[in-house]
PDB file of C-alpha atoms in Angstrom:
ATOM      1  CA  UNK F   1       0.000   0.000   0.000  1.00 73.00           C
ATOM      2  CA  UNK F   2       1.603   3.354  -0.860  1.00 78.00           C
ATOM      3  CA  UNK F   3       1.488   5.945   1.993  1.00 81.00           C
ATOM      4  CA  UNK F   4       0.365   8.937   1.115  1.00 90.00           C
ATOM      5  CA  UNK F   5       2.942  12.096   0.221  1.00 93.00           C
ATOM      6  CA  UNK F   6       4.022  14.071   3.514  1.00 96.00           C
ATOM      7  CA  UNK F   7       5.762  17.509   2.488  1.00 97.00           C
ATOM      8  CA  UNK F   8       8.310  18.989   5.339  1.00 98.00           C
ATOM      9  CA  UNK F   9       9.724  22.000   5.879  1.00 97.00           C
ATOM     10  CA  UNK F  10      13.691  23.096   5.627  1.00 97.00           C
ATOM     11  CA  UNK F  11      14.428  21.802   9.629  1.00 97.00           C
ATOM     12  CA  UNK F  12      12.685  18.782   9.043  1.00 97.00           C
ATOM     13  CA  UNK F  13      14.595  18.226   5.834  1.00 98.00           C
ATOM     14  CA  UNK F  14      17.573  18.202   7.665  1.00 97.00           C
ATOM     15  CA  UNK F  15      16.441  15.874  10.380  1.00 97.00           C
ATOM     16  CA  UNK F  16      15.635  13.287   7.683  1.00 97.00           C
ATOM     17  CA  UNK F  17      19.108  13.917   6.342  1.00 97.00           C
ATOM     18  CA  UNK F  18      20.706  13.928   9.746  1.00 97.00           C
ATOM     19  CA  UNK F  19      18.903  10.222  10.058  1.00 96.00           C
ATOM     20  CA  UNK F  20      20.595   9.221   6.985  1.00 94.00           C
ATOM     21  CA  UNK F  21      24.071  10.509   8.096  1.00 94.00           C
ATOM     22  CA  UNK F  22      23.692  13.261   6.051  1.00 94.00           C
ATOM     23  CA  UNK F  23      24.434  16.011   8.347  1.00 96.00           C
ATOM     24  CA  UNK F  24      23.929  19.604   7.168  1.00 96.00           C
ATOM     25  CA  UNK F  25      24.204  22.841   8.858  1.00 96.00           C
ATOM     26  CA  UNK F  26      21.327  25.241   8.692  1.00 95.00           C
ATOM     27  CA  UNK F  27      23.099  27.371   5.930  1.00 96.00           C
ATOM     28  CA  UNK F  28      23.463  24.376   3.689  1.00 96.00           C
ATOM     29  CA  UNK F  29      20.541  23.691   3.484  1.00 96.00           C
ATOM     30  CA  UNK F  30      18.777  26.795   2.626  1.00 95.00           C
ATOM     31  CA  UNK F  31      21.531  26.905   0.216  1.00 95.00           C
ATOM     32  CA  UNK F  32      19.944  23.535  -1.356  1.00 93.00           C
ATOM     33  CA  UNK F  33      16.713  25.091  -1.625  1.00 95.00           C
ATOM     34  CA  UNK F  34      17.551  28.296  -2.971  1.00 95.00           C
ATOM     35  CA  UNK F  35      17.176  28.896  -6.754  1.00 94.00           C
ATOM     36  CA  UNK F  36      20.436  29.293  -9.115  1.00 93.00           C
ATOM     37  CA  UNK F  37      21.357  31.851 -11.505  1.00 93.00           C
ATOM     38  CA  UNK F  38      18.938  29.531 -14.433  1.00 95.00           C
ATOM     39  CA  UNK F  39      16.235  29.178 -11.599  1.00 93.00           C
ATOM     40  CA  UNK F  40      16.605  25.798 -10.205  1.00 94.00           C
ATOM     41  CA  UNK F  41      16.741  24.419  -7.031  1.00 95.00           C
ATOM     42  CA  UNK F  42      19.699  21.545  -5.707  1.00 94.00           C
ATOM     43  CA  UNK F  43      16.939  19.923  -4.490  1.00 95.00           C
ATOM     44  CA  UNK F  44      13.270  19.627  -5.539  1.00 96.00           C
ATOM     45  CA  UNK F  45      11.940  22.028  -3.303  1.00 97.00           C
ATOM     46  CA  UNK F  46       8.754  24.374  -3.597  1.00 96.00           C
ATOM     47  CA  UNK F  47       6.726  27.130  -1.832  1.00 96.00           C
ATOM     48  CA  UNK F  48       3.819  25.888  -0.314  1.00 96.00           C
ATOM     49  CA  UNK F  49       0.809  28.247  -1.558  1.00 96.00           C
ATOM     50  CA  UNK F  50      -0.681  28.309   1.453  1.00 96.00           C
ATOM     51  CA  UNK F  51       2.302  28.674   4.442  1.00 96.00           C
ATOM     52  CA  UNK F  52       4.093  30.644   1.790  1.00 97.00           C
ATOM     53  CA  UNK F  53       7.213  28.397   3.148  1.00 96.00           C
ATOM     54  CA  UNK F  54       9.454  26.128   1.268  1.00 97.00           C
ATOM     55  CA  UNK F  55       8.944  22.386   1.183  1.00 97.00           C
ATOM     56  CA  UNK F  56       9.516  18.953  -0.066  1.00 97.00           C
ATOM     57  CA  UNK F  57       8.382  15.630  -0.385  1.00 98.00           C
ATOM     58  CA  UNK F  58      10.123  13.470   1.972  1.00 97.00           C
ATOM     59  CA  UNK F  59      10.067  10.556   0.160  1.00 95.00           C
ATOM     60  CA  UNK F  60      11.437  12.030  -2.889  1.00 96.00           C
ATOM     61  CA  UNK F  61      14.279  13.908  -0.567  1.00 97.00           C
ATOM     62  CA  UNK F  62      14.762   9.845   0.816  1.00 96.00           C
ATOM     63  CA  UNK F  63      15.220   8.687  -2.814  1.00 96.00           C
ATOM     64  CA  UNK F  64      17.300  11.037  -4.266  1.00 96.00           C
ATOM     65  CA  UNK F  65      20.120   9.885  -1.566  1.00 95.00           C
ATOM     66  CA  UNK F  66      19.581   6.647  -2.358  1.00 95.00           C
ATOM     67  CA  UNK F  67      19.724   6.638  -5.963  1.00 96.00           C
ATOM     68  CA  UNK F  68      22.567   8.610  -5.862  1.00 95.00           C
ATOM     69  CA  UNK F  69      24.202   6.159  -3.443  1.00 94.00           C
ATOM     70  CA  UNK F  70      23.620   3.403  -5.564  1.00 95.00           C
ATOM     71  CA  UNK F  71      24.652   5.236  -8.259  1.00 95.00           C
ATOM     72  CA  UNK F  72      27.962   5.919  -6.705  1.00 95.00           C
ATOM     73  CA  UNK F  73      28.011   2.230  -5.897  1.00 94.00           C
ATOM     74  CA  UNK F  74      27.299   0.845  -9.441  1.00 94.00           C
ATOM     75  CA  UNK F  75      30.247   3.073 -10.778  1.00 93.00           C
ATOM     76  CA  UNK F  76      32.689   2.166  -8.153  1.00 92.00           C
ATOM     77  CA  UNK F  77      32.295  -1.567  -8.477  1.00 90.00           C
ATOM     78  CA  UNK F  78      32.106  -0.755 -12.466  1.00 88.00           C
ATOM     79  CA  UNK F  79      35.745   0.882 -12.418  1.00 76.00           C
ATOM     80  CA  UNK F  80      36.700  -1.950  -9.744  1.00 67.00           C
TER      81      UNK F  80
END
């Protein structure tokens, strides 16, 4: 059964990072959500329309670690 989606907030962004091992300081992250020069974001954050704050799935935060750690996997034991 999939749960439904459950958008969080910058702090609780890093918390769910921190429980990964992922540990970011307050500036880094509002780094990650802050657009670039072309208007995109690190990570897939948005402003909520009706907090006016920035959020982001947590799942999708989850899985973009992991793929990226597999990812780094894959091409490690590739150039093994």
């Amino acid at each position: 059964m999939k749960l439904p989606p459950c958008y969080i907030g910058l702090d609780q962004a890093r918390q769910v990072l921190a429980d990964m091992g992922v540990e970011l300081n307050e500036r880094q992250m509002k780094r990650a959500a802050e657009r670039d020069g072309c208007g995109r974001r690190k990570l897939p954050f948005f402003v909520d329309p009706i907090e006016g704050t920035l959020k982001i799935e947590k799942g999708a935060l989850m899985e973009i670690y992991n793929n990226l750690h597999v990812q780094a996997m894959h091409d490690f034991n590739t150039n093994a």
